[in-house]
Short mmCIF file of C-alpha atoms in Angstrom, two decimals:
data_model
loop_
_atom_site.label_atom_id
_atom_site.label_comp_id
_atom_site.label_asym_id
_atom_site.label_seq_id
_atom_site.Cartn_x
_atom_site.Cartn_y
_atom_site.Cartn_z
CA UNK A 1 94.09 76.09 83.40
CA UNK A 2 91.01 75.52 85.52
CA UNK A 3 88.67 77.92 87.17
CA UNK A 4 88.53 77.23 91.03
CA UNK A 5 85.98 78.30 93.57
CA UNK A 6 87.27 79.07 97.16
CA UNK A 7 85.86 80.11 100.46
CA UNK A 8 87.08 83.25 101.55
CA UNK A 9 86.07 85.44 104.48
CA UNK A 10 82.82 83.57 104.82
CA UNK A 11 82.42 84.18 100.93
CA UNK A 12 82.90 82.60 97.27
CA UNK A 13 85.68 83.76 94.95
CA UNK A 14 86.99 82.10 91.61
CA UNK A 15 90.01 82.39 90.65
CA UNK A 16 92.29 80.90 87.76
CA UNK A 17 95.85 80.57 87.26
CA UNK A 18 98.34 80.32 84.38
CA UNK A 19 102.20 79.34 84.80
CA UNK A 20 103.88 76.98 87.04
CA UNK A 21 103.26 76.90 90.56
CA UNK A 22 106.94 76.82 91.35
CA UNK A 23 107.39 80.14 89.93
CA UNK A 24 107.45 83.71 91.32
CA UNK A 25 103.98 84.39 91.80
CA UNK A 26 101.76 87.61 89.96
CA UNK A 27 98.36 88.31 91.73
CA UNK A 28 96.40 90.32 88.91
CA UNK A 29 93.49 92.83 90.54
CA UNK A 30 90.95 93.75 88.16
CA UNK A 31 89.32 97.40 88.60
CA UNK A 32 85.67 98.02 89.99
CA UNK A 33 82.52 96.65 87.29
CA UNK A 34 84.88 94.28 86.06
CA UNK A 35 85.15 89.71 86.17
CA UNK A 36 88.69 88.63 85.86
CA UNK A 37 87.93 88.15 81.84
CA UNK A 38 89.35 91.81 81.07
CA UNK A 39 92.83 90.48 82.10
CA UNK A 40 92.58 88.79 78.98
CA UNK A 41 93.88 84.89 78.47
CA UNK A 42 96.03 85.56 76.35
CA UNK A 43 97.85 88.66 78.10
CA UNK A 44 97.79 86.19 81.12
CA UNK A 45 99.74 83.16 79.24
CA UNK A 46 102.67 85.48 77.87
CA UNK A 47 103.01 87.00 81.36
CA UNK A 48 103.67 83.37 82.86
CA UNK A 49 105.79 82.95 80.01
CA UNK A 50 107.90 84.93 81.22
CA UNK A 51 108.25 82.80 84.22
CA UNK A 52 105.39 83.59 86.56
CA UNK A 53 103.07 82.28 88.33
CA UNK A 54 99.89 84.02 87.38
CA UNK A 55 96.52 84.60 89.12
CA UNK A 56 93.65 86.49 88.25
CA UNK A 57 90.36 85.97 90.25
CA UNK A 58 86.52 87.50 90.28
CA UNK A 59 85.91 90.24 92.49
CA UNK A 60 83.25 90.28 95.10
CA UNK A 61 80.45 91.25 92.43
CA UNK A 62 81.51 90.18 89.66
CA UNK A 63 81.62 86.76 87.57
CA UNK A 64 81.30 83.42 89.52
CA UNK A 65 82.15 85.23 92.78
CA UNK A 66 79.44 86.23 95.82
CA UNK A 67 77.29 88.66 94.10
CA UNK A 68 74.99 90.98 96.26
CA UNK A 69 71.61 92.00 95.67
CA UNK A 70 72.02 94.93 92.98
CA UNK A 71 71.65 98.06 94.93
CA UNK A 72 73.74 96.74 98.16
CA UNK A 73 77.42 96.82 99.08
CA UNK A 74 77.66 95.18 102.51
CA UNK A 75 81.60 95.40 102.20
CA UNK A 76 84.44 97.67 102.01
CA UNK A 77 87.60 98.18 99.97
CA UNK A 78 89.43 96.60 103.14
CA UNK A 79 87.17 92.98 102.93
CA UNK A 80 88.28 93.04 99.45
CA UNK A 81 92.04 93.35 100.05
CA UNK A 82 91.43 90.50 102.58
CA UNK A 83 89.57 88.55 99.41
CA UNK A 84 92.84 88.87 97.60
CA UNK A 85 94.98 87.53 100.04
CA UNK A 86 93.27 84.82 100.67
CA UNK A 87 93.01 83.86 97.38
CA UNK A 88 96.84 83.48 97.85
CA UNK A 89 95.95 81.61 101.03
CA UNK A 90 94.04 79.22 98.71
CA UNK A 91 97.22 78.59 96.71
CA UNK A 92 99.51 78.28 99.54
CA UNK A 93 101.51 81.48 98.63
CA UNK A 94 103.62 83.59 100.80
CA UNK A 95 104.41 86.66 99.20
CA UNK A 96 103.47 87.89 95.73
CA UNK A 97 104.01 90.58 93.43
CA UNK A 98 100.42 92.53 92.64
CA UNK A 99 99.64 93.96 89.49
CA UNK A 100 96.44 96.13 89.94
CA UNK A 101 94.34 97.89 87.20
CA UNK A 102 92.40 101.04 88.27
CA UNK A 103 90.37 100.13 91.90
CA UNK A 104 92.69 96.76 91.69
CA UNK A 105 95.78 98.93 92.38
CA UNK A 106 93.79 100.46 95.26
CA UNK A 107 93.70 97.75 96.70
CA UNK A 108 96.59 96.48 96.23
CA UNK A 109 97.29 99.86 98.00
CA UNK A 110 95.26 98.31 101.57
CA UNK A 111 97.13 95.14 101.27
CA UNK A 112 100.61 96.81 101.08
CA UNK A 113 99.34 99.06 104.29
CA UNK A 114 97.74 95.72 106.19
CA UNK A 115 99.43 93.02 105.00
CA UNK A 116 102.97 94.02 104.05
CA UNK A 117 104.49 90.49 104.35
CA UNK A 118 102.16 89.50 101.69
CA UNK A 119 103.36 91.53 99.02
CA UNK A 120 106.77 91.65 96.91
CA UNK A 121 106.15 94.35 94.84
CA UNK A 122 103.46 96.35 93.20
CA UNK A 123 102.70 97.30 89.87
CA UNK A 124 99.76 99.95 89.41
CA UNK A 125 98.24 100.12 86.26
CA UNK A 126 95.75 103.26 85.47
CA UNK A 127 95.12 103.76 88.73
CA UNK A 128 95.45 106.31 91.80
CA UNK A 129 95.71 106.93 95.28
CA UNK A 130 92.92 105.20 97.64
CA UNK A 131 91.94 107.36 100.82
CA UNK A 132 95.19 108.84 101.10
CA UNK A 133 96.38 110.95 103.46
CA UNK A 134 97.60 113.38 101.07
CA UNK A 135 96.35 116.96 100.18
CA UNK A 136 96.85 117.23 96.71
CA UNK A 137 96.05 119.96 94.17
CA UNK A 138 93.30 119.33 91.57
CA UNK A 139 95.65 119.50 88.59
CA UNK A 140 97.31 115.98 89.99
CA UNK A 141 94.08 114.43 90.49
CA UNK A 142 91.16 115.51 87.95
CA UNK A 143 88.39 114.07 87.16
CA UNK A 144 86.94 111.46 85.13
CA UNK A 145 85.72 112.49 81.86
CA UNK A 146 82.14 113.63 82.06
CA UNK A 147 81.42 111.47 78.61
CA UNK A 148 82.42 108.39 80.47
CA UNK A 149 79.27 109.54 83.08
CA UNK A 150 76.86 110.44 80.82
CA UNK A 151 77.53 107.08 78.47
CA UNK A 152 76.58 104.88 81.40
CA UNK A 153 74.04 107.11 82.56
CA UNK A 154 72.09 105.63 79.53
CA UNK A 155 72.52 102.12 80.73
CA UNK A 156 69.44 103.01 83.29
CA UNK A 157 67.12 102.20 80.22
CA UNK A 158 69.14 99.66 79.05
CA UNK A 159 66.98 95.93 78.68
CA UNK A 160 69.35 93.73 80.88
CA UNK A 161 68.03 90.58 80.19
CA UNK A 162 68.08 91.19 76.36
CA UNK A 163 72.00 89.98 76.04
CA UNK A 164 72.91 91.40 72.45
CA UNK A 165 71.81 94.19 73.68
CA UNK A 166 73.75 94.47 76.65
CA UNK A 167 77.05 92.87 74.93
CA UNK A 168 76.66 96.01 72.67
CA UNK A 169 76.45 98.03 75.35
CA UNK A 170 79.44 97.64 77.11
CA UNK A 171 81.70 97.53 73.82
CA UNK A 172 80.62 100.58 73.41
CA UNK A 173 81.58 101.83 76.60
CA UNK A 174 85.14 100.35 75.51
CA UNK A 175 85.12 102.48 72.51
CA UNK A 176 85.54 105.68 75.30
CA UNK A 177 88.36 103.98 77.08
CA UNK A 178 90.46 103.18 73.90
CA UNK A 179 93.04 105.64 73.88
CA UNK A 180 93.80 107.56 70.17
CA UNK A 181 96.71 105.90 69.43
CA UNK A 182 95.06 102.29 69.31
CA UNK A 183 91.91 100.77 67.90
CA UNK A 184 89.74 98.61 70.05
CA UNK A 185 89.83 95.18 68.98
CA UNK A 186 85.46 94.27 68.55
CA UNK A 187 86.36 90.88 68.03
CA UNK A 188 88.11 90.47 71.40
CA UNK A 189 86.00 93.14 72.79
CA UNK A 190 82.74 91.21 72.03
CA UNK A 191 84.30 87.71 73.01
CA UNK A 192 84.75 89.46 76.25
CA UNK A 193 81.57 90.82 77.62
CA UNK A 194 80.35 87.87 76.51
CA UNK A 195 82.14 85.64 78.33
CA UNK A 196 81.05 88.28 80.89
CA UNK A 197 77.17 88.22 80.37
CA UNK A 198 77.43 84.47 80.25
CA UNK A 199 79.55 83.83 83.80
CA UNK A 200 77.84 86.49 86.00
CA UNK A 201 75.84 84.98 88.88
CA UNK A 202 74.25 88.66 88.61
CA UNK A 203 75.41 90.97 85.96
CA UNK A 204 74.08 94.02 87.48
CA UNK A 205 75.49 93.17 90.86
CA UNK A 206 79.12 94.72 89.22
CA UNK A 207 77.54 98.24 89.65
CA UNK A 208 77.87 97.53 93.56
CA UNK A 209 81.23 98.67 93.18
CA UNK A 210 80.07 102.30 92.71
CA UNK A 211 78.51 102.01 95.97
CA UNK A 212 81.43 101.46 98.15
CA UNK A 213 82.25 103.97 100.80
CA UNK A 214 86.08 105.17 101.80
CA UNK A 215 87.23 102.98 104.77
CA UNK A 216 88.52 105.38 106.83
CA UNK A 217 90.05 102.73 108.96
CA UNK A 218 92.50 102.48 106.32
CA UNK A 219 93.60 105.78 105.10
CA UNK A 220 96.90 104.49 103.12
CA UNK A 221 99.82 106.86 103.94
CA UNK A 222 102.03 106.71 101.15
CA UNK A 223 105.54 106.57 103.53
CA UNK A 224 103.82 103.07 104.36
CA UNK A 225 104.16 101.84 101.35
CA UNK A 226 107.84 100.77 101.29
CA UNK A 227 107.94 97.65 98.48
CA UNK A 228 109.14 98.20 95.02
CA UNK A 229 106.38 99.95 92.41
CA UNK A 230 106.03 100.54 89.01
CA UNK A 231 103.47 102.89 87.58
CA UNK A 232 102.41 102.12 83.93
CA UNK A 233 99.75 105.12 82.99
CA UNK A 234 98.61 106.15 79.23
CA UNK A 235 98.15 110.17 78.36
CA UNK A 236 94.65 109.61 77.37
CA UNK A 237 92.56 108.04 80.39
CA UNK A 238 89.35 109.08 80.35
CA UNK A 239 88.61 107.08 84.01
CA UNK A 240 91.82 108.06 86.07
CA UNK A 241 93.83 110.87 84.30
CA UNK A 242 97.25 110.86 82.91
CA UNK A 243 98.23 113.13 86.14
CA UNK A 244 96.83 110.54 88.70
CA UNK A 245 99.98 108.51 87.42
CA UNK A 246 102.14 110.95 87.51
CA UNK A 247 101.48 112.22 90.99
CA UNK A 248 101.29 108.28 92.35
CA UNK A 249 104.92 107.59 91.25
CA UNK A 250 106.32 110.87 92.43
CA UNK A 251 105.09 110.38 95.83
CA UNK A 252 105.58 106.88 96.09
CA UNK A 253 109.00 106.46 97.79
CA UNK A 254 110.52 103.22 95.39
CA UNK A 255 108.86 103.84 92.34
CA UNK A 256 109.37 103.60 88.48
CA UNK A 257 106.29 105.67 86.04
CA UNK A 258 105.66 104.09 82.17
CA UNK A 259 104.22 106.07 80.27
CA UNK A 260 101.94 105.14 77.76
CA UNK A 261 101.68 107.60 74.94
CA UNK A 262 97.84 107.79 73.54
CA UNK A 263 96.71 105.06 75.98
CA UNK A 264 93.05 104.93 77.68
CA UNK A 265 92.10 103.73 80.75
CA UNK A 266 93.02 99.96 78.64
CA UNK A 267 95.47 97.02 78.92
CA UNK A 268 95.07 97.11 74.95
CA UNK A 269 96.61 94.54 73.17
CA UNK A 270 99.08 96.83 71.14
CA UNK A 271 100.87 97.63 74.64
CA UNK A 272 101.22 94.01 75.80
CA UNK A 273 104.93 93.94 75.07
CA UNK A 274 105.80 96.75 76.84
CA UNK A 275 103.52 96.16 79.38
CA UNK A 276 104.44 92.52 80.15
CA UNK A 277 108.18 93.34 79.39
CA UNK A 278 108.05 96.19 82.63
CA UNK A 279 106.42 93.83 85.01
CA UNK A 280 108.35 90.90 84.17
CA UNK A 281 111.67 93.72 84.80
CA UNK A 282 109.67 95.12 88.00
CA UNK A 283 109.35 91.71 89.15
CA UNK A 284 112.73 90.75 88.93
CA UNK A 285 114.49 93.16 91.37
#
């Protein structure tokens, strides 16, 4: 494993992969705030275990890719779907099956719309629609959790160059995406936004990702979306509600919903086997 910066679209993204090269290949998307660390290492070695080829990379924003003065978002959702494909340009890969978290399954959602040939399947995990053309009642897409808003509303007083301080910060925003049925793990937690804090070329530049607008060039329509997709979703997000999974895989036209019974808006550790056993399934057909 080595980290790798590439030039894409004019711009720097890192990227690492796990697995050998010769195998199927897994792109992972991580959601909006958030460096490639929060697919976790470990997660990342038993999914190539399974014989794939796995890839996680840095978001514009976030960890040792292009970071933007905090404040500015001269991109769209689109330029970041290009990002991901060419990090698959960078490693010479034709198609690949995309797991995305939260935003990363959005898109994952523009790829699958602009570049179809690029994508085996999909696998969308705690995530949601992106600019759809659908009209869809509020009970199938409700809100975030207004504690999750008023917990990071705090962060405006937060000391950002005081690290401890920051570390403890975000853990404790973890603490209100762990869902009741698990306990989050501080000791990976920590080792996490750590890692985090320490890679950033500019920490605050994640919060960029709140300032993206809908690109209404690419309003996905679901009936475009034709590849294989699994839906893994827990009862208890907090970000993206249990319904937002629920109406995603019923109007998706090839897809498969796991549900994850008193899961948050998490890839926690206690679901890893059934997690990693799905995609490896999902990404078999």
């Amino acid at each position: 494993m080595r980290e790798n910066i590439h030039t894409i679209n004019g711009i720097q993204i890192c990227s690492e992969s796990f697995g050998n090269p010769a195998h199927p290949a897994v792109l992972l998307l991580m959601g909006a705030t958030c460096s490639m660390v929060y697919w976790d290492e470990e997660f990342c070695q038993r999914l190539a275990h399974t014989g794939r080829f796995v890839i996680r990379y840095d978001n514009r924003d976030t960890g040792r890719s292009t970071t933007y003065s905090p404040g500015t978002a001269p991109y769209t959702l689109a330029d970041m779907a290009d990002d991901a494909v060419g990090v698959l340009d960078a490693y010479g890969i034709e198609q690949a099956h995309l797991v995305g978290m939260s935003l990363g399954g959005m898109i994952a959602q523009i790829i699958a719309v602009k570049h179809p040939q690029r994508v085996r399947s999909i696998t969308f995990v705690a995530s949601s629609f992106y600019g759809s053309d659908l009209t869809l009642p509020e009970e199938d897409v409700p809100p975030m959790d207004e504690r999750i808003l008023a917990y990071h509303a705090k962060g405006a007083a937060l000391d950002w160059s005081d690290e401890e301080a920051v570390a403890d910060y975000l853990v404790s925003g973890s603490r209100l995406l762990c869902g009741s049925k698990h306990t989050l793990d501080e000791e990976r937690a920590y080792k996490q936004v750590r890692a985090e804090i320490k890679r950033a070329n500019n920490l605050l530049s994640m919060f960029n990702h709140a300032l993206l607008q809908e690109d209404h060039s690419y309003v996905v329509k679901v009936e475009e979306i034709r590849m294989p997709a699994l839906v893994i979703h827990g009862t208890e997000d907090t970000i993206l509600p249990y319904p937002h999974g629920v109406a995603l895989a019923r109007e998706l036209k090839d897809a498969t919903l796991l549900t994850l019974e008193g899961t948050g808006h998490e890839v926690h550790p206690d679901d890893w086997d059934a997690i990693i056993a799905a995609i490896a399934k999902h990404t078999s057909r």
